[in-house]
Short mmCIF file of C-alpha atoms in Angstrom, two decimals:
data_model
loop_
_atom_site.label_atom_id
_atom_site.label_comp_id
_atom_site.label_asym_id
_atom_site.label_seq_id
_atom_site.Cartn_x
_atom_site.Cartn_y
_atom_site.Cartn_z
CA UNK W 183 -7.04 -15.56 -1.17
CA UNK W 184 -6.05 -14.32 2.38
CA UNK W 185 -7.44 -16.03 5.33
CA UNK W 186 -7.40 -14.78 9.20
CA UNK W 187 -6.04 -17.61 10.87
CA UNK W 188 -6.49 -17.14 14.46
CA UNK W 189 -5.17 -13.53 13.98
CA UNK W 190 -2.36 -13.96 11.62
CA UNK W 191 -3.79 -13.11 8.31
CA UNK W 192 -2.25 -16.11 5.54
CA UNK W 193 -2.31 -15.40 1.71
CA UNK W 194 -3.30 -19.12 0.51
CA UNK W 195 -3.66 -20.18 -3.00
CA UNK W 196 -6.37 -23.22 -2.36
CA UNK W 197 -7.24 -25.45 -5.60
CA UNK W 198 -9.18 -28.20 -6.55
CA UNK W 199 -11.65 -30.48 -5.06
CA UNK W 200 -10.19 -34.44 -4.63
CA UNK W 201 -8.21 -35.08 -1.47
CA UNK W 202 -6.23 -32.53 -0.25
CA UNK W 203 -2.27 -32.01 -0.66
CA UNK W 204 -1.22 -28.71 1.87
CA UNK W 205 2.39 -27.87 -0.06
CA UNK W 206 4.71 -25.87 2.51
CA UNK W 207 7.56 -23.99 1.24
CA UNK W 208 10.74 -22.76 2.48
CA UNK W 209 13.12 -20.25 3.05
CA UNK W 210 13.68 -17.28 1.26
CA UNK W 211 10.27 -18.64 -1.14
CA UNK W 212 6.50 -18.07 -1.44
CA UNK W 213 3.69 -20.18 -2.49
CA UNK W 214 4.86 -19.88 -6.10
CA UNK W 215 7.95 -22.56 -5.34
CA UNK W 216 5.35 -25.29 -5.81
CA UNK W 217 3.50 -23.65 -8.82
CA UNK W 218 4.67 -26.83 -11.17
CA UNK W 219 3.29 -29.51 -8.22
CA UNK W 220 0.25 -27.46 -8.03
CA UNK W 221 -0.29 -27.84 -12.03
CA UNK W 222 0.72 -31.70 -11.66
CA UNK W 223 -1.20 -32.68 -8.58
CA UNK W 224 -4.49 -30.72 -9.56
CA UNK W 225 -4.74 -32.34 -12.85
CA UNK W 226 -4.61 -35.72 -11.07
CA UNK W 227 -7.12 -34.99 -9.54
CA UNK W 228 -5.34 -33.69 -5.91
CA UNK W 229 -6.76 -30.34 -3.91
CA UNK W 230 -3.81 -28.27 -3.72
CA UNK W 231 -3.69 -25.51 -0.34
CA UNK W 232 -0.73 -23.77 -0.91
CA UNK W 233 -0.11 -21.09 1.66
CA UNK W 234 2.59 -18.15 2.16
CA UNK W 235 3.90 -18.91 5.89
CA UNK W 236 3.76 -16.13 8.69
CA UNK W 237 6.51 -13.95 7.32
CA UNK W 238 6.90 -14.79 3.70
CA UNK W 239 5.15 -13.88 0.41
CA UNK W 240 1.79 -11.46 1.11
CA UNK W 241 0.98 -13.00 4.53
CA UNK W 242 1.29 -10.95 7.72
CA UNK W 243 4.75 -10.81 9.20
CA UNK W 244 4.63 -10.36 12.96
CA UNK W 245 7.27 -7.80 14.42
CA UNK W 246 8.45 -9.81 17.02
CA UNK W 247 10.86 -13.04 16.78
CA UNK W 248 8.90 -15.08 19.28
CA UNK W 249 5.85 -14.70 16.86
CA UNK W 250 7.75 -17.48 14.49
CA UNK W 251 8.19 -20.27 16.81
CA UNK W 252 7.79 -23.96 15.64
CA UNK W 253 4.47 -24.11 17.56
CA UNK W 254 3.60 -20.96 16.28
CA UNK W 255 4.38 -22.20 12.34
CA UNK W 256 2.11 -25.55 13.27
CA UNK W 257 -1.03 -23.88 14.83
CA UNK W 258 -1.22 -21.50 11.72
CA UNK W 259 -1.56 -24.93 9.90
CA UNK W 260 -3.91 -26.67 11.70
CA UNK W 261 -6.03 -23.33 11.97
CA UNK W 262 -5.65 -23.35 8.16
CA UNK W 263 -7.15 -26.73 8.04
CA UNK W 264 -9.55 -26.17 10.26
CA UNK W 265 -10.86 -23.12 8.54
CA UNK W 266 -11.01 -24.57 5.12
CA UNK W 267 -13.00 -27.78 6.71
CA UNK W 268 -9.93 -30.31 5.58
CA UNK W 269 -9.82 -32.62 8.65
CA UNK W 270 -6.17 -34.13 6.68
CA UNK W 271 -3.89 -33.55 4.43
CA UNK W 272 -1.14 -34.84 2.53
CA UNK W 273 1.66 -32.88 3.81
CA UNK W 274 4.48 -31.75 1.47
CA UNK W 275 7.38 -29.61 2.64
CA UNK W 276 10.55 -27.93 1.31
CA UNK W 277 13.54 -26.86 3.35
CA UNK W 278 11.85 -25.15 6.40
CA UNK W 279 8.33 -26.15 5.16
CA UNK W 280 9.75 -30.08 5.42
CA UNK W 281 10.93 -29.16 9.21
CA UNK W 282 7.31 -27.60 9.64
CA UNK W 283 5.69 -30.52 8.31
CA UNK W 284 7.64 -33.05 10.34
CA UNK W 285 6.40 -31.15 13.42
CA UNK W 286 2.74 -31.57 12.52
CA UNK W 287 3.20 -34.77 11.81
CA UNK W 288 4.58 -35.64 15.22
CA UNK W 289 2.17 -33.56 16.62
CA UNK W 290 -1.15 -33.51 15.12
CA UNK W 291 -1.17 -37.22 13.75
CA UNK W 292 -4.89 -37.31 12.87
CA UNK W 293 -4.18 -34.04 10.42
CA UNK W 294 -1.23 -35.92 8.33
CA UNK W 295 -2.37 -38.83 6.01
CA UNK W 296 1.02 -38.92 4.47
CA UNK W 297 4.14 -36.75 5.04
CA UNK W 298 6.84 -35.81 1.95
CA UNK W 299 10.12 -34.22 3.12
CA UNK W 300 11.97 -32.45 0.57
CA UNK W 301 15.60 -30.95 1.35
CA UNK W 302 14.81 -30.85 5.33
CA UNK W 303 12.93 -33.81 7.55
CA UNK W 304 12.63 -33.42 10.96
CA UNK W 305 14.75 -31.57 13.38
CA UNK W 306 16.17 -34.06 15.14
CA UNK W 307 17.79 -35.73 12.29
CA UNK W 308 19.11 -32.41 10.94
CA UNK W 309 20.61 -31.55 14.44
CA UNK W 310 22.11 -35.22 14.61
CA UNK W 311 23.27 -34.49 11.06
CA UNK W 312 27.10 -34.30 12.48
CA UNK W 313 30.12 -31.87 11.58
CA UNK W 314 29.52 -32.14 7.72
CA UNK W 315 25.65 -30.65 8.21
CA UNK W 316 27.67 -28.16 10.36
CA UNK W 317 29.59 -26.78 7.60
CA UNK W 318 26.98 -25.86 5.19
CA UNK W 319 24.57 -24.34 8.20
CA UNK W 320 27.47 -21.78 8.46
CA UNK W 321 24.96 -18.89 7.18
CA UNK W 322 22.61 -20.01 10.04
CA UNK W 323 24.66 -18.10 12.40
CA UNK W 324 24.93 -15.33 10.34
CA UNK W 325 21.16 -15.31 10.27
CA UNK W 326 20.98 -14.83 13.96
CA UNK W 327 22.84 -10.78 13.96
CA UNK W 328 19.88 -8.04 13.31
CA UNK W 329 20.83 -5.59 10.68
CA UNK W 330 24.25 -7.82 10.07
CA UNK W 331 22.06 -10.29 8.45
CA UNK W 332 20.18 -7.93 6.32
CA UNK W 333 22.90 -6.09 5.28
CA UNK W 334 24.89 -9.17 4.11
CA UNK W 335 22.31 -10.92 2.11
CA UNK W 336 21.15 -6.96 0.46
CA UNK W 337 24.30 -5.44 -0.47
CA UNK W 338 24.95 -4.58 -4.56
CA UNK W 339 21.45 -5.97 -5.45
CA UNK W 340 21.23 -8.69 -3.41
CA UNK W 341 24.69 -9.53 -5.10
CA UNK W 342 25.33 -12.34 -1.56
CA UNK W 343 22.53 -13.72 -1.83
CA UNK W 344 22.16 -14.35 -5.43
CA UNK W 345 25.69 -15.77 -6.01
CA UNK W 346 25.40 -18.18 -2.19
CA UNK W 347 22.22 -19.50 -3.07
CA UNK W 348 21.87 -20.60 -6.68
CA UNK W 349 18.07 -19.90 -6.38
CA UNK W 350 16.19 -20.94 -9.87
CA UNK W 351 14.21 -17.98 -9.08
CA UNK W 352 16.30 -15.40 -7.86
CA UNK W 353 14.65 -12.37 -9.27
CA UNK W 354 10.92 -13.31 -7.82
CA UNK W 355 12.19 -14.37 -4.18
CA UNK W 356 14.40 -10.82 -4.63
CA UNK W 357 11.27 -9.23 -5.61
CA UNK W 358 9.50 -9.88 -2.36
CA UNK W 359 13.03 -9.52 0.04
CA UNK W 360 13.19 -5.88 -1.21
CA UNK W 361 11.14 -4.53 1.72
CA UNK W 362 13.18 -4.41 4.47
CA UNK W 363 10.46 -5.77 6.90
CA UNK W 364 10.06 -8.57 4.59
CA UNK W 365 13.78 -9.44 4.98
CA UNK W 366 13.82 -9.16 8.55
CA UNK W 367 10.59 -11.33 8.83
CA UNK W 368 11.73 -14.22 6.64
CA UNK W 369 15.05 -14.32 9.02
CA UNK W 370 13.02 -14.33 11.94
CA UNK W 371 12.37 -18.14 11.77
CA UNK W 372 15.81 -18.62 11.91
CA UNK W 373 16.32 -16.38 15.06
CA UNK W 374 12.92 -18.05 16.77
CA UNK W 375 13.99 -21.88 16.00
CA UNK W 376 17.71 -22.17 15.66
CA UNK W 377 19.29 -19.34 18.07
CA UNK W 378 22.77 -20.23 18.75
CA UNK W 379 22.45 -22.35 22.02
CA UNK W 380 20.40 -24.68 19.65
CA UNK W 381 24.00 -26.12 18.56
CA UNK W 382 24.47 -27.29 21.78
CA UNK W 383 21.18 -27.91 23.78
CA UNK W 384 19.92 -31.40 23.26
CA UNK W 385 16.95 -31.54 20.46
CA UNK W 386 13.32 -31.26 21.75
CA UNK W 387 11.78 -34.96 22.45
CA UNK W 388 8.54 -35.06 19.76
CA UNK W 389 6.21 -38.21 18.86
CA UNK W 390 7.26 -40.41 16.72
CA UNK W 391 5.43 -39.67 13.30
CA UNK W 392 2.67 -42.40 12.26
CA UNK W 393 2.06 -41.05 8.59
CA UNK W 394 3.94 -42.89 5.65
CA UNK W 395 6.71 -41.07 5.02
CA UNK W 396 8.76 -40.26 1.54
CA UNK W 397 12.29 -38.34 1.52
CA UNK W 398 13.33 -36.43 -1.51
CA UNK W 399 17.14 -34.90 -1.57
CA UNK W 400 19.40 -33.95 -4.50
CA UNK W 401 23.16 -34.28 -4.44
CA UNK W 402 23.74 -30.38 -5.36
CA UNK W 403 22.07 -29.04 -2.47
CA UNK W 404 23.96 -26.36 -1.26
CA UNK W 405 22.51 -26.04 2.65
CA UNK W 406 21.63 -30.09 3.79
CA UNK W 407 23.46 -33.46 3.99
CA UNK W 408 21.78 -36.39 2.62
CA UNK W 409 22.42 -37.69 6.31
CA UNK W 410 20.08 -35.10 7.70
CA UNK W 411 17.45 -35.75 5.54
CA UNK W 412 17.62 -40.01 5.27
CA UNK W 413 17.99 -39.66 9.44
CA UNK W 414 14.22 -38.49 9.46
CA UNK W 415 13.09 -42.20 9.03
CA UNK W 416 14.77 -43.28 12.29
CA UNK W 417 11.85 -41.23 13.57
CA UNK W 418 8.99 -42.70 12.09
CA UNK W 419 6.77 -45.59 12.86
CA UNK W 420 5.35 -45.68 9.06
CA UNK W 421 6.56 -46.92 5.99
CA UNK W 422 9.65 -45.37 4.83
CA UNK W 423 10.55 -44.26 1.20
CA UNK W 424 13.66 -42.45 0.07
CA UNK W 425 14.24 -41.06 -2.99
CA UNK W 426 17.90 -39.59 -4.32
CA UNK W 427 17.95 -36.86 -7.19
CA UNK W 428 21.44 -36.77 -8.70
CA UNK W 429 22.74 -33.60 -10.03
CA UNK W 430 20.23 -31.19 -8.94
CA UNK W 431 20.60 -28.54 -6.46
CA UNK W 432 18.26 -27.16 -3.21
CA UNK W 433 15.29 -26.33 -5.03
CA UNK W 434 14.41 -29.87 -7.08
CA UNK W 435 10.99 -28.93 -7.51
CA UNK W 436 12.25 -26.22 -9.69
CA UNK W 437 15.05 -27.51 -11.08
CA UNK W 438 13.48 -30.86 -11.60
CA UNK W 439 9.83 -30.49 -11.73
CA UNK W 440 8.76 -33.45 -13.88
CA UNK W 441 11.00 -35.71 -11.75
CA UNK W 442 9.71 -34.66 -8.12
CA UNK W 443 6.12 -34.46 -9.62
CA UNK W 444 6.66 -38.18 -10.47
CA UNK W 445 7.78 -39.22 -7.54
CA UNK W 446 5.37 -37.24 -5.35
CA UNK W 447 2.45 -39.02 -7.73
CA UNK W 448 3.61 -42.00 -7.74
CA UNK W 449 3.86 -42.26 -3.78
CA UNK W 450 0.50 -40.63 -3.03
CA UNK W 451 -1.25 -43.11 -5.20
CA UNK W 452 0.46 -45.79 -3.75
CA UNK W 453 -1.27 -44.69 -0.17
CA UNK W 454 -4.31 -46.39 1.29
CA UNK W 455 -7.14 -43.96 0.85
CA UNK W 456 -8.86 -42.87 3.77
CA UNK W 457 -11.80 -41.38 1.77
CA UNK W 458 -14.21 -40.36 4.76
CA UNK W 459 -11.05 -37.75 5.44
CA UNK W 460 -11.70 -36.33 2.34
CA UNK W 461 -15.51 -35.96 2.10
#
């Protein structure tokens, strides 16, 4: 379904009625990365909200970089919440969507009953990440040159992009990239977030995060150290759980559904339940 959220219209896929799990995705995905966690956690018994971020999939894609700012990415969120009555969530996020999530977390505590970080935690551990995280953001700069960018990542079919990434799902994420506004919109959060004085300006001060938190990386993964991702739990004041995926690449919940939809079951059910945030 699409939903105006305070102006930006969101396509959402929204399943399920039992306590609500809001699955953000990454960068260059859609909704559909977390189709095999949306099949898991609704027959547990989970509400799934499953949205396409400003920019990606079939929601709106503002034409201006500033439109995809980190505050920007967290008020469509809690306006998403608020419109669909769910006063928290279970967050779960991949790549950007786990940098997204972090943010709410730190800054709209009450929303967050628990917090999942898969790939990418929060920013400060990722910038912290050292010279190693460095190397394999190299394509982040690349990100940052209009028409450069584009041109890079769509020459020969796509041909970059295909062979860099390793995406599971190359020819669906290609699918949506092929409209040239689409391409320039997913790059914008790139150009709004991380512009290039980000390497060496000091990382924006946030809350601690108060949500029990789980960490999912996978030694393949072609864009983030395990440093940057295990360094998210010297941010928060929670319970801490970290779990390692050997042999997989960026994209475990492809790659590795049955394992990540274990894990991500097995620590959600292990949570206190706050029921009257789910009635």
């Amino acid at each position: 379904m699409r939903l105006d959220v305070n102006g930006t219209v969101l396509e959402v896929e929204d399943n399920g009625n039992g306590q609500p799990v809001l699955l953000l995705h990454g960068w260059p995905d859609s909704h559909q990365v977390w189709r095999h966690q949306i099949t898991a956690l609704g027959e547990a018994g989970y509400r799934t909200i499953a949205p396409d971020l400003r920019g990606f999939g079939h929601s709106d894609k503002p034409d201006t970089v500033a439109s995809y700012g980190i505050i920007q990415q967290v008020s469509d969120l809690i306006g998403l919440l608020d419109l669909l009555g769910v006063p928290q969530a279970n967050v779960v996020g991949h790549d950007w969507g786990g940098a997204i999530g972090a943010v709410l977390a730190a800054l709209a505590p009450e929303r967050v009953a628990s917090l999942t970080c898969v790939s990418v935690g929060h920013p400060a551990a990722f910038a912290a990440a050292g010279w190693e995280q460095r190397q394999k953001s190299w394509y982040m700069l690349l990100f940052q040159f209009p028409g450069i960018a584009e041109r890079w990542l769509a020459a020969d079919d796509f041909a970059n992009l295909r062979n860099w990434s390793r995406h599971p799902d190359i020819d669906s994420v290609i699918t949506h990239l092929r409209d040239a506004a689409a391409l320039t919109a997913s790059l914008a959060v790139y150009r709004a977030i991380l512009p290039p004085e980000s390497l060496i300006r000091p990382p924006t001060e946030l809350p601690r995060i108060q949500a029990p938190t789980m960490g999912i990386w996978s030694t393949e993964d072609l864009a983030v150290t395990e440093q940057a991702l295990t360094g998210t739990a010297a941010f928060v004041d929670a319970p801490w759980r970290y779990e390692r995926i050997n042999g997989i690449g960026h994209w475990p919940q492809l790659d590795a559904p049955d394992h990540v939809n274990t894990l991500l079951l097995d620590f959600l059910t292990r949570l206190p339940t706050a029921t009257s945030a789910y009635s």
